[in-house]
């Protein structure tokens, strides 16, 4: 069974930084694209970033590009999200998730496993 | 950015009733449309991939259809455990986007 466990969330002041971690088990971590998705309180889902198996391809939503960095350590079965210059709009539950691509697809398409999420609250 | 618009936003349904949720894309996305279910205080769970393909372990009462810009999620014979918010998601182009969600309540 795939397990994704996020950590590192908490309360941070406006303009501050936070690093989220995600520990993966029950899967060959190095074989999969991974993704971060966030959900604001009472709100909908927003894709944040994707990272290729080997970490050499990374994609971001415009609102976080230049402030957030997705990375991974395949030797440690871990995914990370470094978040800088945080603002109130970044307040959300952040989910670590596995992005799947079916055979023949060059890119991931859907998300088949999600962590339980970690809450990030940015206060002014 | 591709905008996904779901309708309705909220639906109150009697058990065993049929539920239909639609998702309209702002431009054609082929079949790169996926559906998720999120129960209160839980993480989302994938129900349907590529518009109509079933997911192992998901009850057969959940089905999807559509292509291009118009998609539908159907729940046949709603059960009490189906109370949740349902989201569509497009992966045709970056940034990935989600619909705003449809909350299904059991009467």
mmCIF file of C-alpha atoms in Angstrom:
data_model
loop_
_atom_site.group_PDB
_atom_site.id
_atom_site.type_symbol
_atom_site.label_atom_id
_atom_site.label_comp_id
_atom_site.label_asym_id
_atom_site.label_seq_id
_atom_site.Cartn_x
_atom_site.Cartn_y
_atom_site.Cartn_z
ATOM 1 C CA UNK A 1 0.000 0.000 0.000
ATOM 2 C CA UNK A 2 1.305 3.405 -0.981
ATOM 3 C CA UNK A 3 1.811 5.740 1.956
ATOM 4 C CA UNK A 4 2.695 9.407 1.671
ATOM 5 C CA UNK A 5 3.262 11.293 4.901
ATOM 6 C CA UNK A 6 3.753 15.052 4.841
ATOM 7 C CA UNK A 7 5.426 17.068 7.562
ATOM 8 C CA UNK A 8 6.801 20.550 8.101
ATOM 9 C CA UNK A 9 3.619 22.597 8.042
ATOM 10 C CA UNK A 10 2.856 25.210 10.663
ATOM 11 C CA UNK A 11 2.411 28.898 11.371
ATOM 12 C CA UNK A 12 4.770 31.280 9.623
ATOM 13 C CA UNK A 13 4.824 35.051 9.335
ATOM 14 C CA UNK A 14 4.294 36.979 6.137
ATOM 15 C CA UNK A 15 7.467 36.886 4.054
ATOM 16 C CA UNK A 16 8.805 33.867 5.891
ATOM 17 C CA UNK A 17 9.932 30.463 4.673
ATOM 18 C CA UNK A 18 8.960 26.875 5.296
ATOM 19 C CA UNK A 19 10.126 23.524 3.965
ATOM 20 C CA UNK A 20 7.637 20.732 3.579
ATOM 21 C CA UNK A 21 8.705 17.091 3.431
ATOM 22 C CA UNK A 22 6.909 13.992 2.252
ATOM 23 C CA UNK A 23 8.057 10.500 3.203
ATOM 24 C CA UNK A 24 6.998 7.841 0.714
ATOM 25 C CA UNK A 25 6.685 4.112 1.274
ATOM 26 C CA UNK A 26 5.033 1.163 -0.419
ATOM 27 C CA UNK A 27 6.152 2.223 -3.893
ATOM 28 C CA UNK A 28 9.286 2.368 -6.022
ATOM 29 C CA UNK A 29 9.604 6.089 -5.403
ATOM 30 C CA UNK A 30 12.219 6.724 -8.080
ATOM 31 C CA UNK A 31 9.862 5.409 -10.779
ATOM 32 C CA UNK A 32 7.182 8.072 -10.421
ATOM 33 C CA UNK A 33 6.485 11.697 -11.082
ATOM 34 C CA UNK A 34 5.434 13.408 -7.861
ATOM 35 C CA UNK A 35 3.289 16.455 -7.291
ATOM 36 C CA UNK A 36 2.196 18.984 -4.677
ATOM 37 C CA UNK A 37 -1.432 20.120 -4.594
ATOM 38 C CA UNK A 38 -2.843 22.615 -2.106
ATOM 39 C CA UNK A 39 -6.285 23.395 -0.761
ATOM 40 C CA UNK A 40 -7.131 26.663 0.919
ATOM 41 C CA UNK A 41 -9.409 26.519 3.993
ATOM 42 C CA UNK A 42 -12.902 25.677 2.801
ATOM 43 C CA UNK A 43 -11.705 26.010 -0.774
ATOM 44 C CA UNK A 44 -10.953 23.969 -3.812
ATOM 45 C CA UNK A 45 -7.868 22.169 -5.064
ATOM 46 C CA UNK A 46 -4.941 23.959 -6.715
ATOM 47 C CA UNK A 47 -2.014 22.250 -8.405
ATOM 48 C CA UNK A 48 1.329 23.643 -7.209
ATOM 49 C CA UNK A 49 4.192 21.731 -8.833
ATOM 50 C CA UNK A 50 5.329 18.502 -10.521
ATOM 51 C CA UNK A 51 8.723 16.832 -10.546
ATOM 52 C CA UNK A 52 10.054 14.122 -12.843
ATOM 53 C CA UNK A 53 11.346 10.777 -11.548
ATOM 54 C CA UNK A 54 14.954 11.923 -11.643
ATOM 55 C CA UNK A 55 14.288 15.466 -10.478
ATOM 56 C CA UNK A 56 15.525 17.098 -13.680
ATOM 57 C CA UNK A 57 12.131 18.326 -14.888
ATOM 58 C CA UNK A 58 10.108 20.623 -12.683
ATOM 59 C CA UNK A 59 6.927 22.557 -13.395
ATOM 60 C CA UNK A 60 5.132 25.172 -11.303
ATOM 61 C CA UNK A 61 1.908 27.136 -11.245
ATOM 62 C CA UNK A 62 2.631 30.789 -12.029
ATOM 63 C CA UNK A 63 1.629 32.017 -8.568
ATOM 64 C CA UNK A 64 4.506 30.146 -6.878
ATOM 65 C CA UNK A 65 7.172 30.108 -9.591
ATOM 66 C CA UNK A 66 10.317 31.821 -8.301
ATOM 67 C CA UNK A 67 9.226 31.452 -4.663
ATOM 68 C CA UNK A 68 8.692 27.694 -4.281
ATOM 69 C CA UNK A 69 11.109 24.900 -5.205
ATOM 70 C CA UNK A 70 10.107 21.270 -5.566
ATOM 71 C CA UNK A 71 12.828 18.673 -5.098
ATOM 72 C CA UNK A 72 13.285 15.030 -4.261
ATOM 73 C CA UNK A 73 15.813 12.617 -2.799
ATOM 74 C CA UNK A 74 15.214 9.202 -4.312
ATOM 75 C CA UNK A 75 17.726 7.585 -1.978
ATOM 76 C CA UNK A 76 15.582 8.733 0.946
ATOM 77 C CA UNK A 77 12.208 8.183 -0.760
ATOM 78 C CA UNK A 78 11.388 11.790 -0.004
ATOM 79 C CA UNK A 79 9.771 14.740 -1.718
ATOM 80 C CA UNK A 80 10.219 18.342 -0.639
ATOM 81 C CA UNK A 81 8.699 21.767 -1.176
ATOM 82 C CA UNK A 82 10.780 24.785 -0.190
ATOM 83 C CA UNK A 83 8.479 27.776 0.177
ATOM 84 C CA UNK A 84 9.877 31.306 0.403
ATOM 85 C CA UNK A 85 8.332 34.788 0.511
ATOM 86 C CA UNK A 86 5.108 33.376 1.857
ATOM 87 C CA UNK A 87 1.909 35.412 1.801
ATOM 88 C CA UNK A 88 -1.619 34.933 3.114
ATOM 89 C CA UNK A 89 -2.647 33.488 -0.245
ATOM 90 C CA UNK A 90 -0.342 30.532 0.423
ATOM 91 C CA UNK A 91 -2.330 29.485 3.496
ATOM 92 C CA UNK A 92 -3.588 25.993 2.684
ATOM 93 C CA UNK A 93 -3.345 22.300 3.324
ATOM 94 C CA UNK A 94 -0.513 20.999 1.146
ATOM 95 C CA UNK A 95 -0.836 17.488 -0.234
ATOM 96 C CA UNK A 96 2.012 15.352 -1.473
ATOM 97 C CA UNK A 97 0.768 13.031 -4.207
ATOM 98 C CA UNK A 98 1.860 10.536 -6.832
ATOM 99 C CA UNK A 99 1.187 11.552 -10.411
ATOM 100 C CA UNK A 100 0.589 8.735 -12.855
ATOM 101 C CA UNK A 101 1.068 8.406 -16.561
ATOM 102 C CA UNK A 102 -0.227 5.487 -18.540
ATOM 103 C CA UNK A 103 2.077 3.626 -20.966
ATOM 104 C CA UNK A 104 2.780 5.771 -23.996
ATOM 105 C CA UNK A 105 2.162 9.059 -22.187
ATOM 106 C CA UNK A 106 5.236 11.303 -22.014
ATOM 107 C CA UNK A 107 3.876 13.233 -19.061
ATOM 108 C CA UNK A 108 1.857 12.480 -15.946
ATOM 109 C CA UNK A 109 -1.892 12.876 -16.141
ATOM 110 C CA UNK A 110 -3.776 11.915 -13.006
ATOM 111 C CA UNK A 111 -3.136 11.575 -9.303
ATOM 112 C CA UNK A 112 -3.687 8.161 -7.791
ATOM 113 C CA UNK A 113 -2.266 8.475 -4.284
ATOM 114 C CA UNK A 114 -2.453 11.362 -1.839
ATOM 115 C CA UNK A 115 -0.968 12.065 1.553
ATOM 116 C CA UNK A 116 -3.094 13.292 4.442
ATOM 117 C CA UNK A 117 -1.867 16.846 3.978
ATOM 118 C CA UNK A 118 -0.024 19.338 6.142
ATOM 119 C CA UNK A 119 -1.462 22.752 7.040
ATOM 120 C CA UNK A 120 0.508 25.904 6.320
ATOM 121 C CA UNK A 121 -0.813 29.100 7.856
ATOM 122 C CA UNK A 122 0.722 32.441 6.930
ATOM 123 C CA UNK A 123 -0.052 35.236 9.331
ATOM 124 C CA UNK A 124 0.461 38.929 8.889
ATOM 125 C CA UNK B 1 -4.850 28.468 -18.401
ATOM 126 C CA UNK B 2 -7.734 26.074 -18.953
ATOM 127 C CA UNK B 3 -10.718 26.847 -16.748
ATOM 128 C CA UNK B 4 -12.960 24.005 -15.624
ATOM 129 C CA UNK B 5 -16.512 24.897 -14.610
ATOM 130 C CA UNK B 6 -18.574 22.334 -12.739
ATOM 131 C CA UNK B 7 -22.330 22.302 -12.305
ATOM 132 C CA UNK B 8 -24.121 22.258 -10.054
ATOM 133 C CA UNK B 9 -22.142 23.626 -7.105
ATOM 134 C CA UNK B 10 -24.364 21.746 -4.664
ATOM 135 C CA UNK B 11 -26.807 18.895 -4.922
ATOM 136 C CA UNK B 12 -29.027 17.338 -2.261
ATOM 137 C CA UNK B 13 -29.978 13.817 -3.272
ATOM 138 C CA UNK B 14 -32.029 10.923 -1.921
ATOM 139 C CA UNK B 15 -30.336 7.517 -1.592
ATOM 140 C CA UNK B 16 -30.703 5.309 -4.695
ATOM 141 C CA UNK B 17 -31.208 8.395 -6.841
ATOM 142 C CA UNK B 18 -28.981 9.011 -9.871
ATOM 143 C CA UNK B 19 -26.521 11.912 -9.693
ATOM 144 C CA UNK B 20 -25.062 13.725 -12.689
ATOM 145 C CA UNK B 21 -22.262 16.269 -12.375
ATOM 146 C CA UNK B 22 -20.946 18.122 -15.395
ATOM 147 C CA UNK B 23 -17.562 19.690 -16.028
ATOM 148 C CA UNK B 24 -17.014 22.095 -18.920
ATOM 149 C CA UNK B 25 -13.540 23.079 -20.093
ATOM 150 C CA UNK B 26 -12.749 26.509 -21.528
ATOM 151 C CA UNK B 27 -11.031 24.820 -24.489
ATOM 152 C CA UNK B 28 -10.785 21.314 -25.883
ATOM 153 C CA UNK B 29 -8.813 18.918 -23.680
ATOM 154 C CA UNK B 30 -9.459 15.655 -25.489
ATOM 155 C CA UNK B 31 -9.972 13.022 -22.839
ATOM 156 C CA UNK B 32 -7.423 14.405 -20.355
ATOM 157 C CA UNK B 33 -10.060 14.808 -17.680
ATOM 158 C CA UNK B 34 -10.130 13.001 -14.344
ATOM 159 C CA UNK B 35 -12.589 12.885 -11.455
ATOM 160 C CA UNK B 36 -11.905 12.830 -7.709
ATOM 161 C CA UNK B 37 -14.002 12.393 -4.604
ATOM 162 C CA UNK B 38 -13.147 14.153 -1.346
ATOM 163 C CA UNK B 39 -15.014 13.246 1.801
ATOM 164 C CA UNK B 40 -14.967 15.630 4.789
ATOM 165 C CA UNK B 41 -11.578 15.729 6.508
ATOM 166 C CA UNK B 42 -10.077 13.296 4.010
ATOM 167 C CA UNK B 43 -7.711 13.549 1.082
ATOM 168 C CA UNK B 44 -9.102 13.327 -2.439
ATOM 169 C CA UNK B 45 -9.420 9.939 -4.115
ATOM 170 C CA UNK B 46 -9.421 9.289 -7.862
ATOM 171 C CA UNK B 47 -12.661 7.863 -9.239
ATOM 172 C CA UNK B 48 -12.300 8.061 -13.025
ATOM 173 C CA UNK B 49 -9.276 8.673 -15.264
ATOM 174 C CA UNK B 50 -9.161 9.867 -18.869
ATOM 175 C CA UNK B 51 -12.833 10.878 -18.845
ATOM 176 C CA UNK B 52 -14.302 7.389 -18.781
ATOM 177 C CA UNK B 53 -11.767 4.819 -17.616
ATOM 178 C CA UNK B 54 -12.562 3.055 -14.384
ATOM 179 C CA UNK B 55 -10.192 2.781 -11.451
ATOM 180 C CA UNK B 56 -9.622 -0.512 -9.686
ATOM 181 C CA UNK B 57 -11.474 -0.651 -6.379
ATOM 182 C CA UNK B 58 -13.916 2.143 -7.207
ATOM 183 C CA UNK B 59 -17.570 1.019 -7.096
ATOM 184 C CA UNK B 60 -19.109 0.437 -10.515
ATOM 185 C CA UNK B 61 -21.903 2.914 -9.803
ATOM 186 C CA UNK B 62 -19.366 5.647 -10.646
ATOM 187 C CA UNK B 63 -18.916 6.287 -14.356
ATOM 188 C CA UNK B 64 -17.636 9.054 -16.576
ATOM 189 C CA UNK B 65 -18.214 10.202 -20.122
ATOM 190 C CA UNK B 66 -17.377 12.996 -22.512
ATOM 191 C CA UNK B 67 -14.535 14.402 -24.556
ATOM 192 C CA UNK B 68 -13.387 17.745 -25.882
ATOM 193 C CA UNK B 69 -14.991 20.331 -23.631
ATOM 194 C CA UNK B 70 -17.956 18.611 -21.990
ATOM 195 C CA UNK B 71 -17.703 15.849 -19.428
ATOM 196 C CA UNK B 72 -20.039 14.082 -17.032
ATOM 197 C CA UNK B 73 -19.623 12.105 -13.842
ATOM 198 C CA UNK B 74 -22.576 9.847 -13.075
ATOM 199 C CA UNK B 75 -23.304 8.131 -9.798
ATOM 200 C CA UNK B 76 -25.925 5.464 -10.295
ATOM 201 C CA UNK B 77 -28.013 4.589 -7.252
ATOM 202 C CA UNK B 78 -26.427 6.958 -4.751
ATOM 203 C CA UNK B 79 -25.413 5.518 -1.409
ATOM 204 C CA UNK B 80 -25.041 7.356 1.907
ATOM 205 C CA UNK B 81 -21.277 6.898 1.801
ATOM 206 C CA UNK B 82 -21.138 8.960 -1.427
ATOM 207 C CA UNK B 83 -21.687 12.210 0.462
ATOM 208 C CA UNK B 84 -18.634 14.204 -0.602
ATOM 209 C CA UNK B 85 -17.302 16.955 -2.808
ATOM 210 C CA UNK B 86 -16.430 15.925 -6.356
ATOM 211 C CA UNK B 87 -13.767 17.601 -8.464
ATOM 212 C CA UNK B 88 -12.792 17.358 -12.099
ATOM 213 C CA UNK B 89 -9.144 17.879 -13.110
ATOM 214 C CA UNK B 90 -7.533 18.494 -16.495
ATOM 215 C CA UNK B 91 -4.024 17.406 -17.434
ATOM 216 C CA UNK B 92 -4.129 18.441 -21.099
ATOM 217 C CA UNK B 93 -1.828 21.391 -20.500
ATOM 218 C CA UNK B 94 0.036 23.071 -17.682
ATOM 219 C CA UNK B 95 -0.944 24.456 -15.312
ATOM 220 C CA UNK B 96 -3.093 21.556 -14.250
ATOM 221 C CA UNK B 97 -6.428 22.922 -13.119
ATOM 222 C CA UNK B 98 -9.370 21.671 -11.108
ATOM 223 C CA UNK B 99 -13.042 22.479 -11.196
ATOM 224 C CA UNK B 100 -14.452 24.395 -8.240
ATOM 225 C CA UNK B 101 -16.094 21.279 -6.832
ATOM 226 C CA UNK B 102 -19.628 19.922 -6.500
ATOM 227 C CA UNK B 103 -20.850 19.094 -3.028
ATOM 228 C CA UNK B 104 -23.266 16.175 -2.868
ATOM 229 C CA UNK B 105 -25.402 15.937 0.243
ATOM 230 C CA UNK B 106 -27.611 13.024 1.195
ATOM 231 C CA UNK B 107 -31.191 13.951 2.035
#
